[in-house]
GROMACS .gro file of C-alpha atoms in nm:
model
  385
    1UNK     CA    1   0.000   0.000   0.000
    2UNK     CA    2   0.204   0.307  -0.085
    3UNK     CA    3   0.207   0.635   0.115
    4UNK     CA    4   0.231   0.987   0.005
    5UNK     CA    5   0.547   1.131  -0.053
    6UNK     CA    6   0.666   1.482   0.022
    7UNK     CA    7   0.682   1.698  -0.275
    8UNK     CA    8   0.476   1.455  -0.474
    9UNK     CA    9   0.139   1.593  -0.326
   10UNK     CA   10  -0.082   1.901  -0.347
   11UNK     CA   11  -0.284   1.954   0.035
   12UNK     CA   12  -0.648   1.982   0.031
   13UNK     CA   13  -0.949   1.925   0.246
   14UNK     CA   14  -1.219   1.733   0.207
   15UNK     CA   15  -1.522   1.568   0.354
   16UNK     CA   16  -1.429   1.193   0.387
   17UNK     CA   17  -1.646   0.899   0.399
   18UNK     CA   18  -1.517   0.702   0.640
   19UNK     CA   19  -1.707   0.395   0.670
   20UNK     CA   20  -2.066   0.345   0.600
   21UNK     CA   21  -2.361   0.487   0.782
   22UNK     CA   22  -2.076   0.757   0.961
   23UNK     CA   23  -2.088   1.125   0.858
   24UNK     CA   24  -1.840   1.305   0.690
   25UNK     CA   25  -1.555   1.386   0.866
   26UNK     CA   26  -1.340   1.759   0.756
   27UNK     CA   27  -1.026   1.641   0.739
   28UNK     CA   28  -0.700   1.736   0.553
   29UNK     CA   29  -0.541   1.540   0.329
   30UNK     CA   30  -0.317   1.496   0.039
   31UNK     CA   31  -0.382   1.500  -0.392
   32UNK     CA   32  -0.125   1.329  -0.592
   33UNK     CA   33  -0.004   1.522  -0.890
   34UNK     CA   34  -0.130   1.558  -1.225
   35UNK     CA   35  -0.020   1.258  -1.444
   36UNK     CA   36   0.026   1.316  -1.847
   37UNK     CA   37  -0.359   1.318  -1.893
   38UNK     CA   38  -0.461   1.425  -1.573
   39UNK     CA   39  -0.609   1.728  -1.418
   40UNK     CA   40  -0.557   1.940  -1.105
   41UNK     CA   41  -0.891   2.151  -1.002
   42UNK     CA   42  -0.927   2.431  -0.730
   43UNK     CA   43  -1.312   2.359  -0.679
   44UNK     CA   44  -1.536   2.636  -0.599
   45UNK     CA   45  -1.858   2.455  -0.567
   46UNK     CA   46  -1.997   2.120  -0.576
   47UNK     CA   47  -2.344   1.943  -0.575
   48UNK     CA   48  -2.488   1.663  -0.352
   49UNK     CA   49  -2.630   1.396  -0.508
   50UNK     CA   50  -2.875   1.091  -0.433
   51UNK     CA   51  -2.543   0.801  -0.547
   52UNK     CA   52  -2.334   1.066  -0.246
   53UNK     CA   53  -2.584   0.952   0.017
   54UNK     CA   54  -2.627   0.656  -0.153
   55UNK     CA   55  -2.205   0.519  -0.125
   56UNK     CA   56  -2.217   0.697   0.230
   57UNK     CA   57  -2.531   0.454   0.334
   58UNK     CA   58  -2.341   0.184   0.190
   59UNK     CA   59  -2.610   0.088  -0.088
   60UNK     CA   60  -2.334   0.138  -0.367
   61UNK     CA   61  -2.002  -0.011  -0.330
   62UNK     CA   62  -1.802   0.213  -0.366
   63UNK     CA   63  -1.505   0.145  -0.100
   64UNK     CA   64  -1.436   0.313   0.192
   65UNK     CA   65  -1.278   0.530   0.372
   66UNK     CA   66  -1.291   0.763   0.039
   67UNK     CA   67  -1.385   1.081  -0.076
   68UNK     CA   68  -1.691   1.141  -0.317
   69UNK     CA   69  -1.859   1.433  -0.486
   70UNK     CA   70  -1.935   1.441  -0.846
   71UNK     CA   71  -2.111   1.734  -0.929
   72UNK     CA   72  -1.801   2.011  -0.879
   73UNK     CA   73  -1.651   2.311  -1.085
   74UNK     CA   74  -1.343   2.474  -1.043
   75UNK     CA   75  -1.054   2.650  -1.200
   76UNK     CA   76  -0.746   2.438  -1.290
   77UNK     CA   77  -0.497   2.453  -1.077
   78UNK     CA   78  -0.237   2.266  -1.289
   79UNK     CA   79  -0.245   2.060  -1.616
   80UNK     CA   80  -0.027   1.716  -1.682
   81UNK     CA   81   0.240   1.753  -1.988
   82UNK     CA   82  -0.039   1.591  -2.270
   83UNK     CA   83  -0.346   1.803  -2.147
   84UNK     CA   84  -0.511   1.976  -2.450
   85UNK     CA   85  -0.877   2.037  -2.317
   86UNK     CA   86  -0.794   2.298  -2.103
   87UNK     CA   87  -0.526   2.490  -1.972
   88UNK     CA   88  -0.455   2.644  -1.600
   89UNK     CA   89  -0.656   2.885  -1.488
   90UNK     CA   90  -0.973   2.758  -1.693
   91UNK     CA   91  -1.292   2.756  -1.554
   92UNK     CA   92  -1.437   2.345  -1.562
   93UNK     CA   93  -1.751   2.173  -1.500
   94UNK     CA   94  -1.667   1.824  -1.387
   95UNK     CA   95  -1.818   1.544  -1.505
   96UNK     CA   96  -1.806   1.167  -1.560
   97UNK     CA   97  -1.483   0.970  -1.630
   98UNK     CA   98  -1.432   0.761  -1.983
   99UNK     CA   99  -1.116   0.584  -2.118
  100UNK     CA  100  -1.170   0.743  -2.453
  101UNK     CA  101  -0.978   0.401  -2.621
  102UNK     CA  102  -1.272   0.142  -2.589
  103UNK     CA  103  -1.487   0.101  -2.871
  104UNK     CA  104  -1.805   0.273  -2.725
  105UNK     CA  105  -1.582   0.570  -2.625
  106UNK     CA  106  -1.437   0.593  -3.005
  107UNK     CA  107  -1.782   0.627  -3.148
  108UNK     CA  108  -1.908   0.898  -2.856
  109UNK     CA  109  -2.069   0.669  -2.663
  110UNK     CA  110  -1.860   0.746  -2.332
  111UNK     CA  111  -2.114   0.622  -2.077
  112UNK     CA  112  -2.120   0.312  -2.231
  113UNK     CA  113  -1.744   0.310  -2.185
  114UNK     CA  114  -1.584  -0.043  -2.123
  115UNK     CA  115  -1.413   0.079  -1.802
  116UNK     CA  116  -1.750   0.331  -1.745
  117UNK     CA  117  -1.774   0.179  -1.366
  118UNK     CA  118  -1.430   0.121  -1.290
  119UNK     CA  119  -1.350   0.476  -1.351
  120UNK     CA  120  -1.645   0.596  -1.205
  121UNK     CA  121  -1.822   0.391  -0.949
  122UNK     CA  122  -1.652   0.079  -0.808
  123UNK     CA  123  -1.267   0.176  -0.812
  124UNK     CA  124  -1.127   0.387  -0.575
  125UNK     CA  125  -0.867   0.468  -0.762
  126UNK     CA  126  -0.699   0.506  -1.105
  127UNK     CA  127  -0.705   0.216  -1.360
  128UNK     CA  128  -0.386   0.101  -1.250
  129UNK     CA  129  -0.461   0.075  -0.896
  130UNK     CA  130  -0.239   0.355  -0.801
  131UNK     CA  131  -0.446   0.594  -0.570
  132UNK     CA  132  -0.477   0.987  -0.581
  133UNK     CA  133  -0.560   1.018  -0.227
  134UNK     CA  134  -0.415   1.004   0.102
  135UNK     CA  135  -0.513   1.084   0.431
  136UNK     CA  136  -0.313   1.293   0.724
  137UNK     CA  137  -0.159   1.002   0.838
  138UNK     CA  138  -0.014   0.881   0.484
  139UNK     CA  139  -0.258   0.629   0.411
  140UNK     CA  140  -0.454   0.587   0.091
  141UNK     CA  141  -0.811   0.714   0.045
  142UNK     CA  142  -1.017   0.572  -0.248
  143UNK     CA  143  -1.061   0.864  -0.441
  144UNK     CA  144  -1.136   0.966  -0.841
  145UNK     CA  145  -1.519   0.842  -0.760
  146UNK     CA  146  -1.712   0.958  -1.074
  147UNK     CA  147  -1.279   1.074  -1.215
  148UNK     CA  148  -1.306   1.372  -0.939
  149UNK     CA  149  -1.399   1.317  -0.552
  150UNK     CA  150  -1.517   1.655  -0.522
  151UNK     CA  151  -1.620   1.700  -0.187
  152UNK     CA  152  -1.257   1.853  -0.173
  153UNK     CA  153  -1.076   2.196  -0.220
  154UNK     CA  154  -0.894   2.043  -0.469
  155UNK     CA  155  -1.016   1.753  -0.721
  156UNK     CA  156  -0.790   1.511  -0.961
  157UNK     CA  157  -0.989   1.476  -1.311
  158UNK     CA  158  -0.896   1.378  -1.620
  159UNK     CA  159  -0.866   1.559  -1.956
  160UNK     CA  160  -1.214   1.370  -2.040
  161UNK     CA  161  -1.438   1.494  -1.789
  162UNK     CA  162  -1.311   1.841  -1.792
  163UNK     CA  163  -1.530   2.087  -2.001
  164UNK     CA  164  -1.444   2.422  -2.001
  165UNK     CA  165  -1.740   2.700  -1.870
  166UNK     CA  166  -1.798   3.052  -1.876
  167UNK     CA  167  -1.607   3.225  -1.553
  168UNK     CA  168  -1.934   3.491  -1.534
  169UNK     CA  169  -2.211   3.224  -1.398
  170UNK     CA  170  -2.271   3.132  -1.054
  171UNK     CA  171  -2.064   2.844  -0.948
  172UNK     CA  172  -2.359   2.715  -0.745
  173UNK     CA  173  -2.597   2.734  -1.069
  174UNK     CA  174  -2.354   2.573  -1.241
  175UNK     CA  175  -2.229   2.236  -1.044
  176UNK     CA  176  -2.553   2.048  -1.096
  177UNK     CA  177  -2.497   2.044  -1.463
  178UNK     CA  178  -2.241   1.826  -1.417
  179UNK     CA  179  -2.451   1.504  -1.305
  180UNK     CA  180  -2.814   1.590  -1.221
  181UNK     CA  181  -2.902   1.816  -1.487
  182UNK     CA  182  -2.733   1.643  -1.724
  183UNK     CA  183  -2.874   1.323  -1.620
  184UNK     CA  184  -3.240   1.431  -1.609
  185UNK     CA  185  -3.264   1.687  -1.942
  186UNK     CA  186  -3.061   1.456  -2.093
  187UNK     CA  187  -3.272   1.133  -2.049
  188UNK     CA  188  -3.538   1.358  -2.227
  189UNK     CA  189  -3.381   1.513  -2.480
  190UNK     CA  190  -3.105   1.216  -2.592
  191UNK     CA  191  -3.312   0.889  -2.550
  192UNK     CA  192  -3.648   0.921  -2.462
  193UNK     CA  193  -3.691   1.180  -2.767
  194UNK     CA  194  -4.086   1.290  -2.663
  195UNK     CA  195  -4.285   1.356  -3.029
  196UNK     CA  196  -4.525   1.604  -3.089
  197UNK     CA  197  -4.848   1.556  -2.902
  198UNK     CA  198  -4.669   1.278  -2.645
  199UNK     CA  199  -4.723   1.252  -2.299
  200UNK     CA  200  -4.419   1.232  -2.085
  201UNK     CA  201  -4.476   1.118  -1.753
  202UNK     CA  202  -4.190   1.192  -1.475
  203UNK     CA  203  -4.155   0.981  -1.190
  204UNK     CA  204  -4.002   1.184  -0.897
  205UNK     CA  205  -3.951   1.545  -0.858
  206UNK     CA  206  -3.617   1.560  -0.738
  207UNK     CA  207  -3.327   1.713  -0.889
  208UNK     CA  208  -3.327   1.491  -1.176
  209UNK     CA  209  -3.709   1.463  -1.238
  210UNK     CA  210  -3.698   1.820  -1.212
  211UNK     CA  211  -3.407   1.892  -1.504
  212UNK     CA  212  -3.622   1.635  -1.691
  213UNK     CA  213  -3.947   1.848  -1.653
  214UNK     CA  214  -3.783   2.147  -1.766
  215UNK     CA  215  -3.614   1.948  -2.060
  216UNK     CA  216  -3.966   1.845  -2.177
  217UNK     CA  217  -4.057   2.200  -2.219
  218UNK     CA  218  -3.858   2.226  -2.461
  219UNK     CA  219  -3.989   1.940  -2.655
  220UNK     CA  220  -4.292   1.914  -2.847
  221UNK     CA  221  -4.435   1.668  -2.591
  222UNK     CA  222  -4.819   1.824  -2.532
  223UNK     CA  223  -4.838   1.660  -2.194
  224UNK     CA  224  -4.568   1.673  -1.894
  225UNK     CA  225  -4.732   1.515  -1.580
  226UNK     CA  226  -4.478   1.518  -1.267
  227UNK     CA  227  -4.572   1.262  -0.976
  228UNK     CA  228  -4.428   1.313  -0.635
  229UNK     CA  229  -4.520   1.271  -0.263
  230UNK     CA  230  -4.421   1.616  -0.178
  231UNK     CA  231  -4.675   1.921  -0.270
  232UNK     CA  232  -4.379   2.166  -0.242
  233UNK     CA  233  -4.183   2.016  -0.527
  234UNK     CA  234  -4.497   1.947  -0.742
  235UNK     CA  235  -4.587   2.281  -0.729
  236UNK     CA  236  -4.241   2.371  -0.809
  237UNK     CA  237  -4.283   2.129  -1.154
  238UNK     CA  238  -4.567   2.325  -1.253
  239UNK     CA  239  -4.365   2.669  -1.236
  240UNK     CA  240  -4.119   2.460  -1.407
  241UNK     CA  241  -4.284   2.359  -1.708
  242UNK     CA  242  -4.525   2.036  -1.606
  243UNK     CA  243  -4.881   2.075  -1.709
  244UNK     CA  244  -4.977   1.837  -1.483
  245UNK     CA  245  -4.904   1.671  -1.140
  246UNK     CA  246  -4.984   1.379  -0.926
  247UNK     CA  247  -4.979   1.361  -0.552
  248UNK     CA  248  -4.913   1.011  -0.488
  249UNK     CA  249  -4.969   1.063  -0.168
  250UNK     CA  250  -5.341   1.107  -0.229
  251UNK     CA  251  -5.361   0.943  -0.599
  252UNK     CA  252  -5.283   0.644  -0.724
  253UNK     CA  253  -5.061   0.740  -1.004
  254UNK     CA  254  -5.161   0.495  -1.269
  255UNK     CA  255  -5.504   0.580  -1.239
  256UNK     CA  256  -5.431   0.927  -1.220
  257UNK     CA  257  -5.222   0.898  -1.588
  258UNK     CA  258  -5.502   0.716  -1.708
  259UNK     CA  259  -5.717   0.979  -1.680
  260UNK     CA  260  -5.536   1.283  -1.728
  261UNK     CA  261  -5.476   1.117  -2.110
  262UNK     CA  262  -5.865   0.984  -2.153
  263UNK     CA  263  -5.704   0.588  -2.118
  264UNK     CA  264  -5.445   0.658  -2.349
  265UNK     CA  265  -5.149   0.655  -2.093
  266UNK     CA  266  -4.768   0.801  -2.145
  267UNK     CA  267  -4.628   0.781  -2.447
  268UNK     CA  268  -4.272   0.827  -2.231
  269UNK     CA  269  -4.212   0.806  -1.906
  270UNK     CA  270  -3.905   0.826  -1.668
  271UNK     CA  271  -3.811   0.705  -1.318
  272UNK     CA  272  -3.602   0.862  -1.112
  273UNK     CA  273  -3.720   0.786  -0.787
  274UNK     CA  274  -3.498   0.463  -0.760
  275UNK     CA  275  -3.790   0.313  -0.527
  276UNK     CA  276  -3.887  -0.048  -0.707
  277UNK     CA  277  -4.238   0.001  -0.645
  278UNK     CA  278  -4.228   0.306  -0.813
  279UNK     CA  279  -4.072   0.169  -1.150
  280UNK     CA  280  -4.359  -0.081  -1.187
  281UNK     CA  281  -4.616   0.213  -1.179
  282UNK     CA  282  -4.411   0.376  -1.456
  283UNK     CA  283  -4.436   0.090  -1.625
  284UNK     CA  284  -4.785  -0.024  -1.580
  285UNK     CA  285  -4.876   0.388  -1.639
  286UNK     CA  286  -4.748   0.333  -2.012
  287UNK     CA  287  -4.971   0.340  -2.334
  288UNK     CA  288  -4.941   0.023  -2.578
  289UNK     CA  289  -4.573   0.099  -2.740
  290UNK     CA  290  -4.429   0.334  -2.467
  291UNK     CA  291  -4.091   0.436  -2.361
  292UNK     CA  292  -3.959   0.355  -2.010
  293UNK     CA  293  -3.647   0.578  -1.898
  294UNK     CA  294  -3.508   0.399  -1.590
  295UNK     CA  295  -3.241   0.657  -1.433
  296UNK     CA  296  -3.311   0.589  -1.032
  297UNK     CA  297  -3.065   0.369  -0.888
  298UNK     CA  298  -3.176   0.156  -0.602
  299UNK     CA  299  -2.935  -0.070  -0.421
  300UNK     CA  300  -2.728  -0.320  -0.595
  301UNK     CA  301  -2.873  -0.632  -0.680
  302UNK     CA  302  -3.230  -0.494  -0.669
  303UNK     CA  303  -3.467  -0.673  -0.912
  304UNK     CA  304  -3.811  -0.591  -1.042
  305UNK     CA  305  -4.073  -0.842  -1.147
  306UNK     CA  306  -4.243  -0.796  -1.485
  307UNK     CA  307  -4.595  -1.022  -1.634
  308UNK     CA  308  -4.462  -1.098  -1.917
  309UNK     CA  309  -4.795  -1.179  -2.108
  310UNK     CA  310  -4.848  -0.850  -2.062
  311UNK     CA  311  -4.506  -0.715  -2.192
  312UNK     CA  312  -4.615  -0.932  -2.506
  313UNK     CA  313  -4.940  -0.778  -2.544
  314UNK     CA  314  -4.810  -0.402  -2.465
  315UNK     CA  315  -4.485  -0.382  -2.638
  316UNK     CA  316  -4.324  -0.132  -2.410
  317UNK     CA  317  -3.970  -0.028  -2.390
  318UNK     CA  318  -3.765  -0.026  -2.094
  319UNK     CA  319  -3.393   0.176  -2.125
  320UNK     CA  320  -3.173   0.188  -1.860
  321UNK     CA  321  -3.040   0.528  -1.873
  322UNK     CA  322  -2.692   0.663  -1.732
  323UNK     CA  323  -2.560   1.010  -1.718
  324UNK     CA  324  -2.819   1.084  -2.010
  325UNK     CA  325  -2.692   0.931  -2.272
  326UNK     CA  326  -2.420   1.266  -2.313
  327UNK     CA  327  -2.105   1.318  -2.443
  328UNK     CA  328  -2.063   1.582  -2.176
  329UNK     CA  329  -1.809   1.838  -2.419
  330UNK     CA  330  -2.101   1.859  -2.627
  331UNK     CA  331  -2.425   1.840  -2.438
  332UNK     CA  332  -2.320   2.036  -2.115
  333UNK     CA  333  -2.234   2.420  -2.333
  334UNK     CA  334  -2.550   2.320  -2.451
  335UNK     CA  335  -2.744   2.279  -2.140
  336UNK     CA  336  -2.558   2.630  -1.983
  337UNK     CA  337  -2.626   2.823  -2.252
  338UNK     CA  338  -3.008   2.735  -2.230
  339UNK     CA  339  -2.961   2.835  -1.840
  340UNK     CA  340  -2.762   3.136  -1.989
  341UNK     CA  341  -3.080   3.219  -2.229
  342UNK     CA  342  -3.294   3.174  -1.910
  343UNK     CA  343  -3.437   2.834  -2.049
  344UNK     CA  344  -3.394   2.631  -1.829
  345UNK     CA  345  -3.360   2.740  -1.486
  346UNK     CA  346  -3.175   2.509  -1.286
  347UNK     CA  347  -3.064   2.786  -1.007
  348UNK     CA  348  -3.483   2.778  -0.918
  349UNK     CA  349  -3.353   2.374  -0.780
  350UNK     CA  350  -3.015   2.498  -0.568
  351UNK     CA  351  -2.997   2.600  -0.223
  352UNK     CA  352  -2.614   2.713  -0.117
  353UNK     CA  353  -2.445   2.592   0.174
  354UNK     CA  354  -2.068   2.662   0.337
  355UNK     CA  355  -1.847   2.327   0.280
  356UNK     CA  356  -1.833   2.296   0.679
  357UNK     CA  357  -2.225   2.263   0.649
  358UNK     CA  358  -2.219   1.917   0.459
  359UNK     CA  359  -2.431   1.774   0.737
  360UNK     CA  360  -2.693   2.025   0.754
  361UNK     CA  361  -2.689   2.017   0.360
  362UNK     CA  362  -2.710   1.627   0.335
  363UNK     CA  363  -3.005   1.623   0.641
  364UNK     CA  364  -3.233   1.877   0.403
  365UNK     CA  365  -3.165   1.680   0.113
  366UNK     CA  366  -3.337   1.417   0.310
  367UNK     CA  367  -3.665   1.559   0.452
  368UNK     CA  368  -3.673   1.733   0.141
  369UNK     CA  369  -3.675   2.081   0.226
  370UNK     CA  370  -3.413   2.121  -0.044
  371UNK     CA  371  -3.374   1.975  -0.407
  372UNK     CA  372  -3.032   2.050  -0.469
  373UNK     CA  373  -2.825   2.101  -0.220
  374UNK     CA  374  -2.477   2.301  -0.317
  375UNK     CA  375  -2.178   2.320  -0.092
  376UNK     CA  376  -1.901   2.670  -0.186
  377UNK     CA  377  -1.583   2.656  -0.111
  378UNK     CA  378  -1.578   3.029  -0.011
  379UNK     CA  379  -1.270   3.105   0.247
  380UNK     CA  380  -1.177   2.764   0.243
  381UNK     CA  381  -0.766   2.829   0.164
  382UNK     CA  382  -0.556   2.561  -0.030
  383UNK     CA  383  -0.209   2.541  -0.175
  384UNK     CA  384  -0.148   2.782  -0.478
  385UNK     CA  385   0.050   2.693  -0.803
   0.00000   0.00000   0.00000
């Protein structure tokens, strides 16, 4: 197991995971270098998403004790010798990690990427085992989760899942892009492709369902029905762009979908709730030859029953969706210049928080008082270059 070596390392702080169920503990540690194709970022922001809570719970494997956060953006703080996507002092979004020499990656299909969860999800570290990450004491932290472990002042990335971003937005509006927007407009506007006069039914109101709500709008799709168990965010889907919404709380969805579209059902729907029971009312809410997004990740190894004589009769579509379908150099200027052109408002989802308020952050996540909760990096000092 090797140990950090003086000179070798950049000193940072971060909110580590140590073990599972635990919160995050403010520590200091060290960031290796930036290798040929590897990137050093100063972050000034980063988002808290559902797979965060979800490692931290220990529902996804990712190992522990490590350092997460996958929705930052930063300024580069240094650049390794073959870097060409951006240079020192560039703003970045970060996003997800690809190996760019598989075959999916060499035909732009980078979450499809043969080493997609190693670099990603389930490593800890880069592709050679090596780690990035060490602790106060010397000892490796599993680190690079989704290519950055942003929950840090400083963040290793790679020169794929850097994209470069204009310096005059708001870093809060803009670290969501990086995962949950992207996730949720892109689910809508890359795969599930609503036609004119379709009804697209979203399945949680979160930050994703939310992104994907506003992403309809700007589809031809008649019909945008948002179903969620808290009135707060429903009514917040409405402002956003949904025409209609469901209280599950007092409605039973499918019924409710039923009649909103006079039997017809949604052409296209997507989960995002990650709650099983929840997927098979997607489902069953289709009409005959619909389109089911699945983007909601429940805990590995989860499995869903289907009646297959009546997956025969219906014909519907089910497409696991990850990081929505993007290539992110493309889709994500995209996505901020629509937030630029005040198209899609993603800052109406983000409440800011100080990075020593991770816990107060994380515990409105959960009751739901906040959709997207954003910790700054404001004050927080780290080493210079």
């Amino acid at each position: 197991m090797s140990t950090a070596s003086a000179g070798s390392t950049a000193t940072a702080t971060a909110a580590v995971a140590r073990a599972p169920g635990q919160e995050f503990a403010i520590e200091r540690i060290q960031v290796d270098r930036p290798r040929p194709h590897e990137v050093l970022v100063e972050l000034e922001a980063v988002g808290i998403c559902h797979t965060d809570l979800s490692v931290r719970a220990g529902h996804t494997p990712f190992p522990l004790p490590g350092v997460l956060g996958h929705e930052g953006v930063g300024r580069v703080a240094a650049v390794g010798a073959a870097v060409t996507a951006t240079a020192r002092g560039e703003r970045v979004l970060l996003s997800f990690d690809s190996c760019g020499a598989c075959p999916a990656c060499r035909e732009s299909r980078p979450v499809q990427c043969a080493h997609w969860q190693a670099l990603n999800l389930f490593g800890g570290s880069r592709l050679d085992g090596s780690p990035v990450l060490w602790d106060g004491a010397g000892q490796p932290l599993h680190g690079k989760f989704f290519g950055q472990s942003s929950f840090a002042t400083l963040a290793l990335a790679s020169d794929r899942n850097v994209v470069p971003v204009p310096r005059d937005l708001p870093a809060e509006a803009l670290a969501p892009f990086g995962c949950g927007v992207q996730t949720g407009a892109g689910a809508v506007l890359n795969v599930l492709r609503p036609e004119p006069g379709h009804t697209l039914a979203v399945f949680g109101a979160g930050g994703v369902g939310l992104a994907a709500v506003m992403a309809a709008r700007l589809t031809a799709a008649t019909r945008i029905i948002a179903v969620d168990l808290h009135p707060a965010r429903l009514e917040l889907a409405r402002e956003l762009g949904a025409t209609d919404v469901v209280d599950a709380r007092e409605q039973d969805a499918v019924a409710a979908i039923q009649e909103l579209t006079g039997g017809h059902g949604a052409d296209r729907a997507l989960e995002t709730s990650g709650v099983v029971a929840v997927l098979r009312q997607a489902l069953a809410a289709l009409a005959v030859g619909g389109t089911l997004g699945v983007v909601g990740a429940p805990p590995k190894g989860t499995e869903v029953g289907i009646d297959v004589p009546q997956l025969l009769d219906r014909g519907p579509r089910i497409i696991g969706i990850n990081q929505g379908g993007s290539v992110p150099q493309r889709f994500l200027p995209a996505l901020i210049e629509l937030f630029r052109a005040g198209r899609l408002p993603v800052d109406r989802l983000v409440r800011a928080y100080p990075f020593e308020r991770i816990e107060r952050a994380v515990a409105d996540a959960r009751t739901g008082q906040v959709v997207k909760p954003v910790l700054r990096f404001d004050g927080w000092s780290t080493q210079r270059y």
